[in-house]
């Protein structure tokens, strides 16, 4: 049995992709992602939660605010790689894992953190880290 708690935020970025598999996205373009962060636990914390929604929301917002309104082509963290939806998911998920391991989320013993990003109403990607 696994509980999960999901919080949602969004971010706006600019980027371009390298590679012949991409079409117009090889040009600089903007994207607005709807971002879901899901926290999983097998047992609830004594207070009855997986994580506090406020803490989870704040952590996700802080991470996204470091990317939002940026041209990701200029960000050293992504030098030489395409900032695909999949890669952005792993980037955000790994930072949430760091927050969780530093005790910044409180709550129950988490078993996993997953991040899903919707780049449009027809396409999304996810990345999940087991803890
Ligand atoms: N696996 C992924 N594939 C693609 C991603 C992604 O993040 N992960 N992103 C894009 C683009 O950002 C956008 O969605 C579409 O760009 P486009 O240039 O149209 O890319 P296509 O591959 O669809 O190329 P077409 O020539 O337009 O068919 C694309 N893929």
mmCIF file with all atom_site columns, C-alpha atoms and ligand atoms in Angstrom:
data_model
loop_
_atom_site.group_PDB
_atom_site.id
_atom_site.type_symbol
_atom_site.label_atom_id
_atom_site.label_alt_id
_atom_site.label_comp_id
_atom_site.label_asym_id
_atom_site.label_entity_id
_atom_site.label_seq_id
_atom_site.pdbx_PDB_ins_code
_atom_site.Cartn_x
_atom_site.Cartn_y
_atom_site.Cartn_z
_atom_site.occupancy
_atom_site.B_iso_or_equiv
_atom_site.pdbx_formal_charge
_atom_site.auth_seq_id
_atom_site.auth_comp_id
_atom_site.auth_asym_id
_atom_site.auth_atom_id
_atom_site.pdbx_PDB_model_num
ATOM   1   C CA  . UNK A 1 1   ? 0.000  0.000  0.000   1.00 0.00 ? 1   UNK A CA  1
ATOM   2   C CA  . UNK A 1 2   ? 1.379  3.372  -0.961  1.00 0.00 ? 2   UNK A CA  1
ATOM   3   C CA  . UNK A 1 3   ? 0.112  6.843  -0.169  1.00 0.00 ? 3   UNK A CA  1
ATOM   4   C CA  . UNK A 1 4   ? 0.898  9.768  -2.426  1.00 0.00 ? 4   UNK A CA  1
ATOM   5   C CA  . UNK A 1 5   ? 0.553  13.516 -2.187  1.00 0.00 ? 5   UNK A CA  1
ATOM   6   C CA  . UNK A 1 6   ? 0.892  15.753 -5.248  1.00 0.00 ? 6   UNK A CA  1
ATOM   7   C CA  . UNK A 1 7   ? 1.405  19.498 -5.499  1.00 0.00 ? 7   UNK A CA  1
ATOM   8   C CA  . UNK A 1 8   ? 1.274  21.490 -8.728  1.00 0.00 ? 8   UNK A CA  1
ATOM   9   C CA  . UNK A 1 9   ? 3.058  24.596 -9.955  1.00 0.00 ? 9   UNK A CA  1
ATOM   10  C CA  . UNK A 1 10  ? 4.193  25.933 -13.301 1.00 0.00 ? 10  UNK A CA  1
ATOM   11  C CA  . UNK A 1 11  ? 7.168  27.590 -14.933 1.00 0.00 ? 11  UNK A CA  1
ATOM   12  C CA  . UNK A 1 12  ? 7.847  29.603 -18.068 1.00 0.00 ? 12  UNK A CA  1
ATOM   13  C CA  . UNK A 1 13  ? 11.190 29.201 -19.812 1.00 0.00 ? 13  UNK A CA  1
ATOM   14  C CA  . UNK A 1 14  ? 12.912 29.724 -23.135 1.00 0.00 ? 14  UNK A CA  1
ATOM   15  C CA  . UNK A 1 15  ? 15.191 27.178 -24.778 1.00 0.00 ? 15  UNK A CA  1
ATOM   16  C CA  . UNK A 1 16  ? 16.236 25.597 -28.062 1.00 0.00 ? 16  UNK A CA  1
ATOM   17  C CA  . UNK A 1 17  ? 17.080 22.019 -28.955 1.00 0.00 ? 17  UNK A CA  1
ATOM   18  C CA  . UNK A 1 18  ? 19.948 20.545 -30.921 1.00 0.00 ? 18  UNK A CA  1
ATOM   19  C CA  . UNK A 1 19  ? 19.366 17.516 -33.147 1.00 0.00 ? 19  UNK A CA  1
ATOM   20  C CA  . UNK A 1 20  ? 17.692 16.614 -36.387 1.00 0.00 ? 20  UNK A CA  1
ATOM   21  C CA  . UNK A 1 21  ? 14.862 14.770 -34.610 1.00 0.00 ? 21  UNK A CA  1
ATOM   22  C CA  . UNK A 1 22  ? 13.535 18.172 -33.579 1.00 0.00 ? 22  UNK A CA  1
ATOM   23  C CA  . UNK A 1 23  ? 11.722 20.461 -35.961 1.00 0.00 ? 23  UNK A CA  1
ATOM   24  C CA  . UNK A 1 24  ? 10.968 24.113 -35.217 1.00 0.00 ? 24  UNK A CA  1
ATOM   25  C CA  . UNK A 1 25  ? 12.076 23.528 -31.624 1.00 0.00 ? 25  UNK A CA  1
ATOM   26  C CA  . UNK A 1 26  ? 15.666 23.797 -32.857 1.00 0.00 ? 26  UNK A CA  1
ATOM   27  C CA  . UNK A 1 27  ? 14.950 27.539 -32.811 1.00 0.00 ? 27  UNK A CA  1
ATOM   28  C CA  . UNK A 1 28  ? 14.720 29.506 -29.577 1.00 0.00 ? 28  UNK A CA  1
ATOM   29  C CA  . UNK A 1 29  ? 11.150 29.199 -28.308 1.00 0.00 ? 29  UNK A CA  1
ATOM   30  C CA  . UNK A 1 30  ? 9.187  29.573 -25.115 1.00 0.00 ? 30  UNK A CA  1
ATOM   31  C CA  . UNK A 1 31  ? 7.383  26.918 -23.104 1.00 0.00 ? 31  UNK A CA  1
ATOM   32  C CA  . UNK A 1 32  ? 5.086  26.941 -20.101 1.00 0.00 ? 32  UNK A CA  1
ATOM   33  C CA  . UNK A 1 33  ? 5.187  23.695 -18.146 1.00 0.00 ? 33  UNK A CA  1
ATOM   34  C CA  . UNK A 1 34  ? 2.599  22.519 -15.654 1.00 0.00 ? 34  UNK A CA  1
ATOM   35  C CA  . UNK A 1 35  ? 4.685  20.741 -13.024 1.00 0.00 ? 35  UNK A CA  1
ATOM   36  C CA  . UNK A 1 36  ? 3.406  18.076 -10.629 1.00 0.00 ? 36  UNK A CA  1
ATOM   37  C CA  . UNK A 1 37  ? 5.562  16.807 -7.776  1.00 0.00 ? 37  UNK A CA  1
ATOM   38  C CA  . UNK A 1 38  ? 4.345  13.585 -6.166  1.00 0.00 ? 38  UNK A CA  1
ATOM   39  C CA  . UNK A 1 39  ? 5.620  12.316 -2.827  1.00 0.00 ? 39  UNK A CA  1
ATOM   40  C CA  . UNK A 1 40  ? 5.093  8.659  -1.880  1.00 0.00 ? 40  UNK A CA  1
ATOM   41  C CA  . UNK A 1 41  ? 5.145  6.927  1.502   1.00 0.00 ? 41  UNK A CA  1
ATOM   42  C CA  . UNK A 1 42  ? 4.015  3.533  2.746   1.00 0.00 ? 42  UNK A CA  1
ATOM   43  C CA  . UNK A 1 43  ? 3.044  4.926  6.164   1.00 0.00 ? 43  UNK A CA  1
ATOM   44  C CA  . UNK A 1 44  ? 1.601  8.276  7.091   1.00 0.00 ? 44  UNK A CA  1
ATOM   45  C CA  . UNK A 1 45  ? 3.390  10.596 9.493   1.00 0.00 ? 45  UNK A CA  1
ATOM   46  C CA  . UNK A 1 46  ? 1.850  10.768 12.978  1.00 0.00 ? 46  UNK A CA  1
ATOM   47  C CA  . UNK A 1 47  ? 0.056  13.935 11.860  1.00 0.00 ? 47  UNK A CA  1
ATOM   48  C CA  . UNK A 1 48  ? -1.692 11.937 9.148   1.00 0.00 ? 48  UNK A CA  1
ATOM   49  C CA  . UNK A 1 49  ? 0.197  13.297 6.154   1.00 0.00 ? 49  UNK A CA  1
ATOM   50  C CA  . UNK A 1 50  ? 2.699  12.137 3.554   1.00 0.00 ? 50  UNK A CA  1
ATOM   51  C CA  . UNK A 1 51  ? 4.177  15.636 3.548   1.00 0.00 ? 51  UNK A CA  1
ATOM   52  C CA  . UNK A 1 52  ? 2.735  18.975 4.494   1.00 0.00 ? 52  UNK A CA  1
ATOM   53  C CA  . UNK A 1 53  ? 1.234  20.566 1.357   1.00 0.00 ? 53  UNK A CA  1
ATOM   54  C CA  . UNK A 1 54  ? 2.635  23.958 2.272   1.00 0.00 ? 54  UNK A CA  1
ATOM   55  C CA  . UNK A 1 55  ? 6.185  22.707 2.674   1.00 0.00 ? 55  UNK A CA  1
ATOM   56  C CA  . UNK A 1 56  ? 5.993  20.638 -0.497  1.00 0.00 ? 56  UNK A CA  1
ATOM   57  C CA  . UNK A 1 57  ? 4.567  23.571 -2.460  1.00 0.00 ? 57  UNK A CA  1
ATOM   58  C CA  . UNK A 1 58  ? 7.233  25.948 -1.155  1.00 0.00 ? 58  UNK A CA  1
ATOM   59  C CA  . UNK A 1 59  ? 10.028 23.523 -2.037  1.00 0.00 ? 59  UNK A CA  1
ATOM   60  C CA  . UNK A 1 60  ? 8.731  23.007 -5.563  1.00 0.00 ? 60  UNK A CA  1
ATOM   61  C CA  . UNK A 1 61  ? 8.188  26.735 -6.077  1.00 0.00 ? 61  UNK A CA  1
ATOM   62  C CA  . UNK A 1 62  ? 11.716 27.604 -4.905  1.00 0.00 ? 62  UNK A CA  1
ATOM   63  C CA  . UNK A 1 63  ? 13.227 25.084 -7.328  1.00 0.00 ? 63  UNK A CA  1
ATOM   64  C CA  . UNK A 1 64  ? 11.108 26.256 -10.270 1.00 0.00 ? 64  UNK A CA  1
ATOM   65  C CA  . UNK A 1 65  ? 11.801 29.910 -9.537  1.00 0.00 ? 65  UNK A CA  1
ATOM   66  C CA  . UNK A 1 66  ? 15.482 29.245 -10.230 1.00 0.00 ? 66  UNK A CA  1
ATOM   67  C CA  . UNK A 1 67  ? 14.515 28.216 -13.791 1.00 0.00 ? 67  UNK A CA  1
ATOM   68  C CA  . UNK A 1 68  ? 11.492 30.378 -14.502 1.00 0.00 ? 68  UNK A CA  1
ATOM   69  C CA  . UNK A 1 69  ? 11.830 33.274 -16.945 1.00 0.00 ? 69  UNK A CA  1
ATOM   70  C CA  . UNK A 1 70  ? 15.316 32.054 -17.893 1.00 0.00 ? 70  UNK A CA  1
ATOM   71  C CA  . UNK A 1 71  ? 16.760 31.082 -21.237 1.00 0.00 ? 71  UNK A CA  1
ATOM   72  C CA  . UNK A 1 72  ? 17.886 27.590 -20.282 1.00 0.00 ? 72  UNK A CA  1
ATOM   73  C CA  . UNK A 1 73  ? 20.405 27.609 -23.140 1.00 0.00 ? 73  UNK A CA  1
ATOM   74  C CA  . UNK A 1 74  ? 22.412 30.025 -20.978 1.00 0.00 ? 74  UNK A CA  1
ATOM   75  C CA  . UNK A 1 75  ? 22.256 28.020 -17.759 1.00 0.00 ? 75  UNK A CA  1
ATOM   76  C CA  . UNK A 1 76  ? 25.519 26.267 -16.829 1.00 0.00 ? 76  UNK A CA  1
ATOM   77  C CA  . UNK A 1 77  ? 23.579 23.365 -15.304 1.00 0.00 ? 77  UNK A CA  1
ATOM   78  C CA  . UNK A 1 78  ? 22.370 22.429 -18.797 1.00 0.00 ? 78  UNK A CA  1
ATOM   79  C CA  . UNK A 1 79  ? 25.481 23.158 -20.827 1.00 0.00 ? 79  UNK A CA  1
ATOM   80  C CA  . UNK A 1 80  ? 25.743 20.795 -23.782 1.00 0.00 ? 80  UNK A CA  1
ATOM   81  C CA  . UNK A 1 81  ? 22.416 19.012 -23.243 1.00 0.00 ? 81  UNK A CA  1
ATOM   82  C CA  . UNK A 1 82  ? 18.886 19.472 -24.510 1.00 0.00 ? 82  UNK A CA  1
ATOM   83  C CA  . UNK A 1 83  ? 16.513 20.698 -21.842 1.00 0.00 ? 83  UNK A CA  1
ATOM   84  C CA  . UNK A 1 84  ? 13.817 18.230 -22.876 1.00 0.00 ? 84  UNK A CA  1
ATOM   85  C CA  . UNK A 1 85  ? 10.782 17.704 -20.703 1.00 0.00 ? 85  UNK A CA  1
ATOM   86  C CA  . UNK A 1 86  ? 12.352 14.469 -19.437 1.00 0.00 ? 86  UNK A CA  1
ATOM   87  C CA  . UNK A 1 87  ? 15.603 16.195 -18.438 1.00 0.00 ? 87  UNK A CA  1
ATOM   88  C CA  . UNK A 1 88  ? 13.788 19.020 -16.686 1.00 0.00 ? 88  UNK A CA  1
ATOM   89  C CA  . UNK A 1 89  ? 11.799 16.426 -14.721 1.00 0.00 ? 89  UNK A CA  1
ATOM   90  C CA  . UNK A 1 90  ? 14.967 14.749 -13.473 1.00 0.00 ? 90  UNK A CA  1
ATOM   91  C CA  . UNK A 1 91  ? 16.573 18.099 -12.650 1.00 0.00 ? 91  UNK A CA  1
ATOM   92  C CA  . UNK A 1 92  ? 13.627 19.151 -10.488 1.00 0.00 ? 92  UNK A CA  1
ATOM   93  C CA  . UNK A 1 93  ? 13.137 15.705 -8.926  1.00 0.00 ? 93  UNK A CA  1
ATOM   94  C CA  . UNK A 1 94  ? 16.785 15.418 -7.854  1.00 0.00 ? 94  UNK A CA  1
ATOM   95  C CA  . UNK A 1 95  ? 16.584 18.809 -6.167  1.00 0.00 ? 95  UNK A CA  1
ATOM   96  C CA  . UNK A 1 96  ? 13.417 17.802 -4.326  1.00 0.00 ? 96  UNK A CA  1
ATOM   97  C CA  . UNK A 1 97  ? 15.253 14.673 -3.180  1.00 0.00 ? 97  UNK A CA  1
ATOM   98  C CA  . UNK A 1 98  ? 18.027 16.896 -1.793  1.00 0.00 ? 98  UNK A CA  1
ATOM   99  C CA  . UNK A 1 99  ? 15.444 18.958 0.105   1.00 0.00 ? 99  UNK A CA  1
ATOM   100 C CA  . UNK A 1 100 ? 13.837 15.804 1.480   1.00 0.00 ? 100 UNK A CA  1
ATOM   101 C CA  . UNK A 1 101 ? 17.189 14.311 2.554   1.00 0.00 ? 101 UNK A CA  1
ATOM   102 C CA  . UNK A 1 102 ? 18.072 17.592 4.291   1.00 0.00 ? 102 UNK A CA  1
ATOM   103 C CA  . UNK A 1 103 ? 14.854 17.324 6.306   1.00 0.00 ? 103 UNK A CA  1
ATOM   104 C CA  . UNK A 1 104 ? 13.212 20.234 4.536   1.00 0.00 ? 104 UNK A CA  1
ATOM   105 C CA  . UNK A 1 105 ? 9.913  18.468 3.953   1.00 0.00 ? 105 UNK A CA  1
ATOM   106 C CA  . UNK A 1 106 ? 9.230  16.881 7.341   1.00 0.00 ? 106 UNK A CA  1
ATOM   107 C CA  . UNK A 1 107 ? 6.373  14.436 7.212   1.00 0.00 ? 107 UNK A CA  1
ATOM   108 C CA  . UNK A 1 108 ? 6.549  10.685 6.756   1.00 0.00 ? 108 UNK A CA  1
ATOM   109 C CA  . UNK A 1 109 ? 9.425  8.493  5.611   1.00 0.00 ? 109 UNK A CA  1
ATOM   110 C CA  . UNK A 1 110 ? 9.208  9.036  1.869   1.00 0.00 ? 110 UNK A CA  1
ATOM   111 C CA  . UNK A 1 111 ? 9.709  6.068  -0.437  1.00 0.00 ? 111 UNK A CA  1
ATOM   112 C CA  . UNK A 1 112 ? 9.781  8.033  -3.711  1.00 0.00 ? 112 UNK A CA  1
ATOM   113 C CA  . UNK A 1 113 ? 9.493  11.439 -5.312  1.00 0.00 ? 113 UNK A CA  1
ATOM   114 C CA  . UNK A 1 114 ? 8.175  11.783 -8.859  1.00 0.00 ? 114 UNK A CA  1
ATOM   115 C CA  . UNK A 1 115 ? 8.007  14.853 -11.055 1.00 0.00 ? 115 UNK A CA  1
ATOM   116 C CA  . UNK A 1 116 ? 5.694  15.114 -14.064 1.00 0.00 ? 116 UNK A CA  1
ATOM   117 C CA  . UNK A 1 117 ? 5.874  18.019 -16.480 1.00 0.00 ? 117 UNK A CA  1
ATOM   118 C CA  . UNK A 1 118 ? 3.216  18.764 -19.052 1.00 0.00 ? 118 UNK A CA  1
ATOM   119 C CA  . UNK A 1 119 ? 4.606  20.698 -21.976 1.00 0.00 ? 119 UNK A CA  1
ATOM   120 C CA  . UNK A 1 120 ? 1.163  20.803 -23.601 1.00 0.00 ? 120 UNK A CA  1
ATOM   121 C CA  . UNK A 1 121 ? -2.244 19.153 -23.273 1.00 0.00 ? 121 UNK A CA  1
ATOM   122 C CA  . UNK A 1 122 ? -1.022 16.242 -25.429 1.00 0.00 ? 122 UNK A CA  1
ATOM   123 C CA  . UNK A 1 123 ? 2.482  15.502 -24.110 1.00 0.00 ? 123 UNK A CA  1
ATOM   124 C CA  . UNK A 1 124 ? 4.131  15.063 -20.733 1.00 0.00 ? 124 UNK A CA  1
ATOM   125 C CA  . UNK A 1 125 ? 7.077  13.285 -19.140 1.00 0.00 ? 125 UNK A CA  1
ATOM   126 C CA  . UNK A 1 126 ? 7.914  11.967 -15.670 1.00 0.00 ? 126 UNK A CA  1
ATOM   127 C CA  . UNK A 1 127 ? 10.944 11.030 -13.605 1.00 0.00 ? 127 UNK A CA  1
ATOM   128 C CA  . UNK A 1 128 ? 10.757 9.123  -10.328 1.00 0.00 ? 128 UNK A CA  1
ATOM   129 C CA  . UNK A 1 129 ? 13.447 8.649  -7.696  1.00 0.00 ? 129 UNK A CA  1
ATOM   130 C CA  . UNK A 1 130 ? 13.145 5.857  -5.120  1.00 0.00 ? 130 UNK A CA  1
ATOM   131 C CA  . UNK A 1 131 ? 14.367 6.877  -1.674  1.00 0.00 ? 131 UNK A CA  1
HETATM 132 N N1  . LIG B 2 .   ? 10.828 13.154 -25.861 1.00 0.00 ? 1   LIG B N1  1
HETATM 133 C C1  . LIG B 2 .   ? 10.685 14.463 -26.153 1.00 0.00 ? 1   LIG B C1  1
HETATM 134 N N2  . LIG B 2 .   ? 10.459 14.823 -27.410 1.00 0.00 ? 1   LIG B N2  1
HETATM 135 C C2  . LIG B 2 .   ? 10.295 16.131 -27.708 1.00 0.00 ? 1   LIG B C2  1
HETATM 136 C C3  . LIG B 2 .   ? 10.354 17.100 -26.697 1.00 0.00 ? 1   LIG B C3  1
HETATM 137 C C4  . LIG B 2 .   ? 10.622 16.692 -25.375 1.00 0.00 ? 1   LIG B C4  1
HETATM 138 O O1  . LIG B 2 .   ? 10.708 17.497 -24.444 1.00 0.00 ? 1   LIG B O1  1
HETATM 139 N N3  . LIG B 2 .   ? 10.781 15.364 -25.140 1.00 0.00 ? 1   LIG B N3  1
HETATM 140 N N4  . LIG B 2 .   ? 10.133 18.407 -27.010 1.00 0.00 ? 1   LIG B N4  1
HETATM 141 C C5  . LIG B 2 .   ? 9.845  18.805 -28.233 1.00 0.00 ? 1   LIG B C5  1
HETATM 142 C C6  . LIG B 2 .   ? 9.554  20.241 -28.487 1.00 0.00 ? 1   LIG B C6  1
HETATM 143 O O2  . LIG B 2 .   ? 9.778  21.035 -27.363 1.00 0.00 ? 1   LIG B O2  1
HETATM 144 C C7  . LIG B 2 .   ? 8.122  20.523 -28.940 1.00 0.00 ? 1   LIG B C7  1
HETATM 145 O O3  . LIG B 2 .   ? 7.217  19.776 -28.193 1.00 0.00 ? 1   LIG B O3  1
HETATM 146 C C8  . LIG B 2 .   ? 7.896  20.190 -30.364 1.00 0.00 ? 1   LIG B C8  1
HETATM 147 O O4  . LIG B 2 .   ? 8.921  20.728 -31.123 1.00 0.00 ? 1   LIG B O4  1
HETATM 148 P P1  . LIG B 2 .   ? 9.101  20.348 -32.628 1.00 0.00 ? 1   LIG B P1  1
HETATM 149 O O5  . LIG B 2 .   ? 10.221 21.141 -33.165 1.00 0.00 ? 1   LIG B O5  1
HETATM 150 O O6  . LIG B 2 .   ? 7.800  20.493 -33.337 1.00 0.00 ? 1   LIG B O6  1
HETATM 151 O O7  . LIG B 2 .   ? 9.574  18.842 -32.499 1.00 0.00 ? 1   LIG B O7  1
HETATM 152 P P2  . LIG B 2 .   ? 9.059  17.533 -33.209 1.00 0.00 ? 1   LIG B P2  1
HETATM 153 O O8  . LIG B 2 .   ? 9.959  16.432 -32.785 1.00 0.00 ? 1   LIG B O8  1
HETATM 154 O O9  . LIG B 2 .   ? 7.622  17.364 -32.912 1.00 0.00 ? 1   LIG B O9  1
HETATM 155 O O10 . LIG B 2 .   ? 9.385  17.848 -34.710 1.00 0.00 ? 1   LIG B O10 1
HETATM 156 P P3  . LIG B 2 .   ? 8.451  18.117 -35.954 1.00 0.00 ? 1   LIG B P3  1
HETATM 157 O O11 . LIG B 2 .   ? 9.402  18.336 -37.057 1.00 0.00 ? 1   LIG B O11 1
HETATM 158 O O12 . LIG B 2 .   ? 7.625  19.333 -35.654 1.00 0.00 ? 1   LIG B O12 1
HETATM 159 O O13 . LIG B 2 .   ? 7.649  16.877 -36.123 1.00 0.00 ? 1   LIG B O13 1
HETATM 160 C C9  . LIG B 2 .   ? 9.836  17.855 -29.344 1.00 0.00 ? 1   LIG B C9  1
HETATM 161 N N5  . LIG B 2 .   ? 10.054 16.506 -28.962 1.00 0.00 ? 1   LIG B N5  1
#
